Coordinates of C-alpha atoms in Angstrom, one line a residue:
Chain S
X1 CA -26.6 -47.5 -3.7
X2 CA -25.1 -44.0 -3.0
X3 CA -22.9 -42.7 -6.2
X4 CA -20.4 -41.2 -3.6
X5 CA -18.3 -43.9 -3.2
X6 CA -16.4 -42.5 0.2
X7 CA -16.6 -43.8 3.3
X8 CA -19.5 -43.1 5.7
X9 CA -18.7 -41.2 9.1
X10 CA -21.8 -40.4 11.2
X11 CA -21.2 -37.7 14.1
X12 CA -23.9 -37.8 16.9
X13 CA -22.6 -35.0 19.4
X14 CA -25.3 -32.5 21.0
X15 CA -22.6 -29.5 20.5
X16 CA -23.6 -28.0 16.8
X17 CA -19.9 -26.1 16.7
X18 CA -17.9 -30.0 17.5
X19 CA -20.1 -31.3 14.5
X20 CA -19.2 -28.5 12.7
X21 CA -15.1 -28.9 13.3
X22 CA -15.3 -33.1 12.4
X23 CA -17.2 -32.0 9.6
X24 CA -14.4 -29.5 8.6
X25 CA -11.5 -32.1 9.4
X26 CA -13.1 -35.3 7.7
X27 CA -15.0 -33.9 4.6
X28 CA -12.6 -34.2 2.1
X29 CA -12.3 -37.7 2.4
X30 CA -15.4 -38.8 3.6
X31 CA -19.4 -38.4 3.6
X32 CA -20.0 -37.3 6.5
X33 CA -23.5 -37.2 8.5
X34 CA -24.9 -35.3 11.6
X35 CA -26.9 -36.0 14.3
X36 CA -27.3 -33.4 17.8
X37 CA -28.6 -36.4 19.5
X38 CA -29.0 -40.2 19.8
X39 CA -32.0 -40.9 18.8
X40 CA -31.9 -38.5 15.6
X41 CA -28.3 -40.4 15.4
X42 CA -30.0 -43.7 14.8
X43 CA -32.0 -42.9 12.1
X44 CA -29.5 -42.0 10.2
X45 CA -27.4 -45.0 10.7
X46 CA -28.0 -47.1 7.8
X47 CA -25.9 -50.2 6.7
X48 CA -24.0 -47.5 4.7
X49 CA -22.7 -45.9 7.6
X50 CA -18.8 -47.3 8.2
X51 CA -17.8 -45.0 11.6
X52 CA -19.6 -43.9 14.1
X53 CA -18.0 -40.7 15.9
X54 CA -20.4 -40.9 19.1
X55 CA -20.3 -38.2 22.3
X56 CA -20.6 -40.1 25.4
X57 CA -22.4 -37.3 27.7
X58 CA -26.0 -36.1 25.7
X59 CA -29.1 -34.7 27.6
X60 CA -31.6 -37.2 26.0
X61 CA -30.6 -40.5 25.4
X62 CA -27.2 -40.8 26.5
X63 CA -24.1 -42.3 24.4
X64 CA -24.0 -45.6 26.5
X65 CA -28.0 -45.9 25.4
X66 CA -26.6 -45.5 21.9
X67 CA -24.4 -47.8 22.2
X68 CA -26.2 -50.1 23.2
X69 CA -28.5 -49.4 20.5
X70 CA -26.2 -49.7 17.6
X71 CA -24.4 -53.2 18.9
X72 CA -28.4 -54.8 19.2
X73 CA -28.3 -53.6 15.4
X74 CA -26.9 -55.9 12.9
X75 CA -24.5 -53.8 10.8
X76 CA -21.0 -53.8 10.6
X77 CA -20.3 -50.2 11.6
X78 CA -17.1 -49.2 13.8
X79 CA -18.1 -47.2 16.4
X80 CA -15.2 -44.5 18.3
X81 CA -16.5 -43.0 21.5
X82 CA -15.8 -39.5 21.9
X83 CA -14.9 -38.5 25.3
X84 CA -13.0 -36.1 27.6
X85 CA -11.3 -38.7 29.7
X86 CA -9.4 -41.9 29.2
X87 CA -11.5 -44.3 30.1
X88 CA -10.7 -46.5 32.7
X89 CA -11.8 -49.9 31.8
X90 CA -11.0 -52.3 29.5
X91 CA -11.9 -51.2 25.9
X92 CA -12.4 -54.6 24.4
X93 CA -15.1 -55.2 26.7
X94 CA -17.3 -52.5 25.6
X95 CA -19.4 -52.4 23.2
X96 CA -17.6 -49.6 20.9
X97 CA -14.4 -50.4 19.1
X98 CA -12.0 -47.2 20.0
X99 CA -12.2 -44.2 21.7
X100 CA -10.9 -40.3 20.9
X101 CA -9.7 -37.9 23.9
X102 CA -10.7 -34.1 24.0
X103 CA -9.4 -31.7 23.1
X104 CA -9.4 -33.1 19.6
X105 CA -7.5 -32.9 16.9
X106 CA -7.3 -33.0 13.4
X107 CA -4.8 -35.8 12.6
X108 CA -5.6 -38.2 15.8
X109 CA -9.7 -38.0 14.3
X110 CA -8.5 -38.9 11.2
X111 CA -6.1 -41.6 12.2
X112 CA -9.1 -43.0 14.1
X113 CA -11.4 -43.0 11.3
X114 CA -8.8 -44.7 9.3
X115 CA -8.0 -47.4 11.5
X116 CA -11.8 -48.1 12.2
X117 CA -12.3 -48.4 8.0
X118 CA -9.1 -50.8 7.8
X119 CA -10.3 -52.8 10.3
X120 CA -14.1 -52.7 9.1
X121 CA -12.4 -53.7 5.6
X122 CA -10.4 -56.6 7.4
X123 CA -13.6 -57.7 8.6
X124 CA -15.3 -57.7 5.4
X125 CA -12.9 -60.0 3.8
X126 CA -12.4 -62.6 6.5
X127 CA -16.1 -63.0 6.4
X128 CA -15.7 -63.6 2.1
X129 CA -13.1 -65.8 3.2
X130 CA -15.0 -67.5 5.2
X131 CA -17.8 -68.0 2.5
X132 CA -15.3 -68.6 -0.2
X133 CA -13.4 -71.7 2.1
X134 CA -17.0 -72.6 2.6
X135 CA -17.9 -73.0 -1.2
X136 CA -14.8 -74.8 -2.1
X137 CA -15.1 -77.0 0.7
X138 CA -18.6 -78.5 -0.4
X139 CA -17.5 -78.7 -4.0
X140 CA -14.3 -80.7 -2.7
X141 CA -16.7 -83.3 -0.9
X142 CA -18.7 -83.7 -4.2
X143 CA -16.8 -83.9 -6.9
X144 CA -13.8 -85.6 -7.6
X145 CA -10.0 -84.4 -8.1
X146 CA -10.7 -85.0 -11.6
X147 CA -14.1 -83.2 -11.6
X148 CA -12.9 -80.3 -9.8
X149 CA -9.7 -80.0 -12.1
X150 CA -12.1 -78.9 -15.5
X151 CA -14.8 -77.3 -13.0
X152 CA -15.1 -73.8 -13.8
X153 CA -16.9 -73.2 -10.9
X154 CA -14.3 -74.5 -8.9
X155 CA -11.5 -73.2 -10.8
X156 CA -13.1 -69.6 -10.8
X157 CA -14.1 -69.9 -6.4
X158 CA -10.3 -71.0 -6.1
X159 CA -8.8 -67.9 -7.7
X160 CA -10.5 -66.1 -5.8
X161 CA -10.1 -67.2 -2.9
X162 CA -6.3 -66.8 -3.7
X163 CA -6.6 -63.6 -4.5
X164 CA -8.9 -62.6 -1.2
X165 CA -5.9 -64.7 0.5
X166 CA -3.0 -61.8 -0.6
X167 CA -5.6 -59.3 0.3
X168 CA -6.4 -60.5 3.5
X169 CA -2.7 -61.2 4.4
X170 CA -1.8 -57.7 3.0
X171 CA -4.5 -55.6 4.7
X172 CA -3.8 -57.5 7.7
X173 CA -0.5 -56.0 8.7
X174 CA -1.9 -52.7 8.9
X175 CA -3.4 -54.2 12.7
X176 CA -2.2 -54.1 16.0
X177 CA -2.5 -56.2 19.1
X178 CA -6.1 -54.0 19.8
X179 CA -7.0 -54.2 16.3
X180 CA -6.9 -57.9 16.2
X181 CA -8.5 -58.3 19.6
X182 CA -11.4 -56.1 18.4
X183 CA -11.6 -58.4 15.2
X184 CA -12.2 -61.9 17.0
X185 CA -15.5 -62.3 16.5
X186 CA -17.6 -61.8 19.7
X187 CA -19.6 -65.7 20.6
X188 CA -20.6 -64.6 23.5
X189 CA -23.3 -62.0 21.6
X190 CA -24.4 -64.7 19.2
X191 CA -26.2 -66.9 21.1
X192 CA -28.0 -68.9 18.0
X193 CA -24.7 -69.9 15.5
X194 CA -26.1 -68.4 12.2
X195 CA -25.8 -71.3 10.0
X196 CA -28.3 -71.9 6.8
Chain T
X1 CA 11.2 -62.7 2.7
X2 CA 11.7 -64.4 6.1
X3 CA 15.6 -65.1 7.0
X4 CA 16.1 -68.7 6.7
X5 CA 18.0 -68.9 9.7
X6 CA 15.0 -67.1 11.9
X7 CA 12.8 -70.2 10.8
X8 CA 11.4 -72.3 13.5
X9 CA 12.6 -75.9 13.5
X10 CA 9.5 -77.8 14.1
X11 CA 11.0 -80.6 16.5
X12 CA 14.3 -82.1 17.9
X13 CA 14.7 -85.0 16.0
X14 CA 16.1 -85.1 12.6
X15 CA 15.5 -84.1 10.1
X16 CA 14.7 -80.7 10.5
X17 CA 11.5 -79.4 9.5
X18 CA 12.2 -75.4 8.8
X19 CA 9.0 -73.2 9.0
X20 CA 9.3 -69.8 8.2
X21 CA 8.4 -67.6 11.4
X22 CA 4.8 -66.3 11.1
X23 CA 3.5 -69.7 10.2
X24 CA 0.4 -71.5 11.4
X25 CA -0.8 -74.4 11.0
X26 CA -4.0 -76.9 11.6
X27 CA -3.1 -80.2 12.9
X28 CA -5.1 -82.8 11.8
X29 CA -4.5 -85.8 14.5
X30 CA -6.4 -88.4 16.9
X31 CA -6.8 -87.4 20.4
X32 CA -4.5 -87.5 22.3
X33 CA -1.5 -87.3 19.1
X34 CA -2.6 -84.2 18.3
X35 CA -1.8 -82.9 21.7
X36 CA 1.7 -84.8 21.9
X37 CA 2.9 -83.7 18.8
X38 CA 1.9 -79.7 19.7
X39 CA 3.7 -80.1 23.4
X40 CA 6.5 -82.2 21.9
X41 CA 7.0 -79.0 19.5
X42 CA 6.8 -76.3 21.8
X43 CA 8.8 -77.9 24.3
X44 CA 11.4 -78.2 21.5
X45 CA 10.9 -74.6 21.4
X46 CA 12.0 -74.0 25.3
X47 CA 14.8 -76.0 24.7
X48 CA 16.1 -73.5 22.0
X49 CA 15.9 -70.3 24.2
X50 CA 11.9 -69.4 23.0
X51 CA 8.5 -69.2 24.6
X52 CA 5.4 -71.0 24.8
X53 CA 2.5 -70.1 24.6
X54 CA -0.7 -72.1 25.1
X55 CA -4.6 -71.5 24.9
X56 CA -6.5 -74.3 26.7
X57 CA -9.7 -75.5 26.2
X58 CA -9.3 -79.2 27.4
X59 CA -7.6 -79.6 29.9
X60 CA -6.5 -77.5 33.2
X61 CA -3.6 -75.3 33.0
X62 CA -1.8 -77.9 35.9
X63 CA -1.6 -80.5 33.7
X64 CA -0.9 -78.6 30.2
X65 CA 1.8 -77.0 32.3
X66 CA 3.3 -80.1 33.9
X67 CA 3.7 -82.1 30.4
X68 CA 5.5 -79.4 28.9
X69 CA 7.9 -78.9 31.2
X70 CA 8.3 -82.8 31.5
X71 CA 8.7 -82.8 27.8
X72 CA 11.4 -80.3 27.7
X73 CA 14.9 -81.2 28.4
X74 CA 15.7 -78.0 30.4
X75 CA 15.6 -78.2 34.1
X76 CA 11.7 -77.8 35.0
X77 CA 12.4 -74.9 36.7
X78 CA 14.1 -73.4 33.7
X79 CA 11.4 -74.3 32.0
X80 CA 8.8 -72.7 34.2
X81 CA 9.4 -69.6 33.2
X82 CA 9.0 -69.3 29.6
X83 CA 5.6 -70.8 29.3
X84 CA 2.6 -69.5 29.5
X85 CA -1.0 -70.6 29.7
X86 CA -4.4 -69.1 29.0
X87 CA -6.6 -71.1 30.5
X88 CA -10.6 -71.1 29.4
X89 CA -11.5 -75.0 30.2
X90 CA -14.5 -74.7 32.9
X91 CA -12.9 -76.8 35.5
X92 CA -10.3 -75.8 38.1
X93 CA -6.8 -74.9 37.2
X94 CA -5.5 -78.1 39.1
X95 CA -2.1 -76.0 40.1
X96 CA -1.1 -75.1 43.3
X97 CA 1.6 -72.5 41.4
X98 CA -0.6 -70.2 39.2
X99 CA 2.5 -67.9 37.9
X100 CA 2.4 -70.0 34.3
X101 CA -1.2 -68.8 33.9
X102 CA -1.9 -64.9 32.4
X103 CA -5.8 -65.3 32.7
X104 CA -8.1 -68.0 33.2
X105 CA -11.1 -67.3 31.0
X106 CA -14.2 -68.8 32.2
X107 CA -15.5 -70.6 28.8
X108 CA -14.4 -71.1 25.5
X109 CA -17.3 -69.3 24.4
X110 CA -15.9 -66.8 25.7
X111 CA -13.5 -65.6 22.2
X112 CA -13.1 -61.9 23.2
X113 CA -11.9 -62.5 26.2
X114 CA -9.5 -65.2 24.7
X115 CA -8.3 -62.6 22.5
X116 CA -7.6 -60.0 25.2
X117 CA -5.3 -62.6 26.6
X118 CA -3.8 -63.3 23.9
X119 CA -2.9 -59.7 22.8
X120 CA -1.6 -59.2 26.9
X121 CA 0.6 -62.1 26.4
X122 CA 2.0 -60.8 23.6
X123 CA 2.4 -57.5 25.1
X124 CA 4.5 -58.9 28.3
X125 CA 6.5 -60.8 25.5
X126 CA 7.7 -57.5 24.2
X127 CA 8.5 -56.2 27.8
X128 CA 10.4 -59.0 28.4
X129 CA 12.2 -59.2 24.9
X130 CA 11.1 -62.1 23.9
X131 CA 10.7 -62.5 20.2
X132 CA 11.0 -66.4 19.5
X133 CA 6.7 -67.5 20.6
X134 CA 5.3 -71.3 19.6
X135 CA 1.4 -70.6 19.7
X136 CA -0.2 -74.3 20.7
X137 CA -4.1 -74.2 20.9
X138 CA -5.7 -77.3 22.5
X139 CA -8.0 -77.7 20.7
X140 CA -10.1 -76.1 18.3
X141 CA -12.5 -79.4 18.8
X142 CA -13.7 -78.2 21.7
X143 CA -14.1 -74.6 21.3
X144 CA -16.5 -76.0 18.0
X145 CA -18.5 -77.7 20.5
X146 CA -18.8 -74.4 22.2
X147 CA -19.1 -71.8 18.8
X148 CA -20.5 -72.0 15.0
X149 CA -18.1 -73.1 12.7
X150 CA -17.7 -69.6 10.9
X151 CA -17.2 -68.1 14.3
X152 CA -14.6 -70.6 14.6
X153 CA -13.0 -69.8 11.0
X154 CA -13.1 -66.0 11.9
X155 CA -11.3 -66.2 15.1
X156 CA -8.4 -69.0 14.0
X157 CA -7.9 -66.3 10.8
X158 CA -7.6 -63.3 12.8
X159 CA -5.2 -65.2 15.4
X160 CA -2.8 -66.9 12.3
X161 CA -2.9 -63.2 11.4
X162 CA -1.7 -61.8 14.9
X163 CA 1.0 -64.7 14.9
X164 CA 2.4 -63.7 11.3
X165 CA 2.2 -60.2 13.0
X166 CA 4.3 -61.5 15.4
X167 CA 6.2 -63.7 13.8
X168 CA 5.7 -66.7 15.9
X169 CA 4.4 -70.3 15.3
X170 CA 0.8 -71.2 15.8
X171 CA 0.2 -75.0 15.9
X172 CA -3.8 -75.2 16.4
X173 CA -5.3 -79.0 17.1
X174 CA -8.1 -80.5 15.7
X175 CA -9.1 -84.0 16.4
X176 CA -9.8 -85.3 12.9
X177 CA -11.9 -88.3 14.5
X178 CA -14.5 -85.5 15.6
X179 CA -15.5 -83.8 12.8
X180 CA -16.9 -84.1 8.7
X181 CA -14.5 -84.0 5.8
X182 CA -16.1 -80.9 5.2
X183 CA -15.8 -79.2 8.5
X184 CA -11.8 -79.8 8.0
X185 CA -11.5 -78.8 4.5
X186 CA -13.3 -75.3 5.3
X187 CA -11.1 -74.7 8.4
X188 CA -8.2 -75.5 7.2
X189 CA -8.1 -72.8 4.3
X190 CA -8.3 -70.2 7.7
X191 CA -4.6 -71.8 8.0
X192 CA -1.1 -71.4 6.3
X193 CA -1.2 -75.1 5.8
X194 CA -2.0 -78.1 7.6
X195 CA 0.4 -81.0 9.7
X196 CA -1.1 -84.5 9.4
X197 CA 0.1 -86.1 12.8
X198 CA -0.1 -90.2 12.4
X199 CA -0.1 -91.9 16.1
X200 CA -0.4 -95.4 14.1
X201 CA 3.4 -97.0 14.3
X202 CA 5.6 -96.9 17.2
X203 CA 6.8 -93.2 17.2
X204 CA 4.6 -89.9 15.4
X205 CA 5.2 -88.9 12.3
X206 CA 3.7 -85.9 10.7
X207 CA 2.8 -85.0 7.1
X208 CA 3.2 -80.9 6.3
X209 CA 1.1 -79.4 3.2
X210 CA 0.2 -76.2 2.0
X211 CA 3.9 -74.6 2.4
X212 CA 6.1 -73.7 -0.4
X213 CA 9.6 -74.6 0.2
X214 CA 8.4 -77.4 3.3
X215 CA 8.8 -80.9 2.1
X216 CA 4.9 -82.9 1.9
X217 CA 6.5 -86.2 3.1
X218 CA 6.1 -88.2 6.1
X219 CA 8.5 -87.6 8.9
X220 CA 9.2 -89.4 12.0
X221 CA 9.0 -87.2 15.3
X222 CA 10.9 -89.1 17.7
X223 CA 10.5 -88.2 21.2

């Protein structure tokens, strides 16, 4: 565990003086890493990375190979393409979860960073929801209404899962139309349902 | 707090069943009451000036299409308009007039695409200046044949979130026949609360829990 208790943003980007301007713009709020290319860029992605600010065009292994990389990795990082063109296909079919136009600037990067962390957070709690709805749902088919009524266990997973209800419902009006398309859970990747 | 009068009035017949707009909800049902009881409901909702909207994994867009406007008391070419269908059954689309359908995705597998449809629905509902949208999705049985039950979870809690977003109604089936106590109780907490459709007597009658302020009796649904 890291005592700095910001938010993770890695830059891969070949161009020392761009990592040198996100690092300007984004270290006050964040922990911000550096990579000058993708390969260097994936060893320092750990599961504590949250954003990924990634260059499309490297010499070396290119941002799409990145890409690629990080989405056959397990974590939960966001990942924002940086590039110097719209792109022209549909976003929500590539494997990266927004993209930021050049020339940049300062409040569109952080904007981006801070819509890729809400969503990431979003994330995080439908998946404790998940485990939480779970966890009552097996105690429900065990025990009885009478059981479950002095069952601390029980008692304790359901306040929680009221709280992580308000949270969820709260955090979730921060989203748009792409945020919530970028937060359905892709089935198509997981071809073996991950169920213990 | 939602405006009382902005509530969506679940279905024709008396007595009215007042939802606040945002709202969605599992319904727990038998093939095919499930399905009658979401159609009956959104058709109620073309009849009142509103939208449908439909995701379907059962059966082809045609049909889905056909019983809603048949189920609607507006003209059917009235009621052609306001509906539309996202289709990601693997068969045909069994119409000859594909302007109801905005995309036909090519399995229910196939979630992100799903979603891409639904957030371009909602997008053409803004051009259009519609803001009154009944969500029906038909049914969450089969996409579960199709995905992992969290899968499943996660993607009926991020739509119920886009439709409170919206402030529409989502009515999601599940045929309770089909799946474990357990399986039900986990998926329903992904939901605002839960509609118990009963086919058993002569006419439906449907049992809403889970809602503050929404009475948890039985009520008839006449057609």
């Amino acid at each position: 565990m890291s005592s700095d208790e910001r938010p993770v943003v890695l830059v891969i980007d070949d161009e020392e003086s761009i990592l040198r301007i996100f690092e300007t713009w984004l270290a006050d709020e964040y922990a911000v890493r550096t990579a000058t290319n993708g390969s260097d860029g994936l060893d320092k992605l750990d599961e504590t990375v949250d954003v990924v600010l990634l260059d499309r065009r490297m010499p070396g292994m290119s941002g799409d190979d990145v890409l690629t990389a990080i989405a056959e990795r397990d974590g939960a990082c966001q990942v924002a393409v940086v590039t110097a063109v719209d792109p022209d296909f549909e976003i929500a079919e590539m494997p990266f979860d927004t993209y930021v136009t050049k020339p940049l600037d300062r409040p569109a990067v952080v904007e981006v960073v801070e819509r890729l962390l809400a969503r990431a957070e979003y994330d995080s709690l439908v998946q404790e929801h998940y485990a939480l709805a779970e966890k009552l749902a097996t105690l429900e088919s065990e025990k009885t209404d009478a059981e479950l009524a002095t069952s601390e266990r029980y008692q304790e997973a359901a306040e929680r899962f009221a709280d992580l209800d308000a949270r969820l419902a709260e955090q979730s009006t921060s989203l748009d139309r792409e945020d919530i398309v970028r937060s359905i859970p892709d089935a198509a990747a997981e071809t073996e349902p991950s169920n213990d | 707090m939602t405006d009382p009068t902005d509530a969506y009035d679940l279905f024709a017949s008396p007595p009215a069943v007042d939802l606040p707009t945002g709202t969605s909800l599992l319904v727990t049902a038998a093939q095919p009451a499930g399905r009658e009881f979401i159609v009956s409901s959104l058709a109620h909702g073309i009849d009142t000036g509103g939208d449908a909207l439909v995701l379907t994994a059962d059966d082809p867009a045609g049909t889905v299409g056909d019983e809603l406007r048949a189920a609607a008391t507006v003209p059917a070419d009235a009621a052609t308009d306001p509906i539309r269908i996202i289709d990601c059954q693997t068969d045909g689309l069994g119409v000859d007039d594909d302007s109801m359908v905005d995309r036909d995705v090519n399995t229910p597998r196939n979630l992100t695409d799903i979603g891409i449809a639904f957030k371009d629905a909602f997008d053409r509902f803004d051009r259009q200046g519609v803001d009154r949208v009944r969500f029906g999705l038909l049914s969450l049985s089969i996409i579960l044949s199709y995905v992992d039950q969290e899968t499943v979870y996660r993607f009926c809690q991020t739509l119920t979130r886009g439709l409170a977003n919206e402030g529409a109604l989502g009515l999601f089936a599940l045929n309770d026949n089909a799946h474990d106590e357990e399986t039900i109780a986990t998926l329903k907490r992904a939901f605002d609360g839960v509609a118990e459709v009963d086919a058993s007597g002569e006419e439906l009658s449907v049992r809403i829990t889970g809602l503050d302020g929404v009475t948890d009796d039985w009520v008839t649904v006449s057609a």
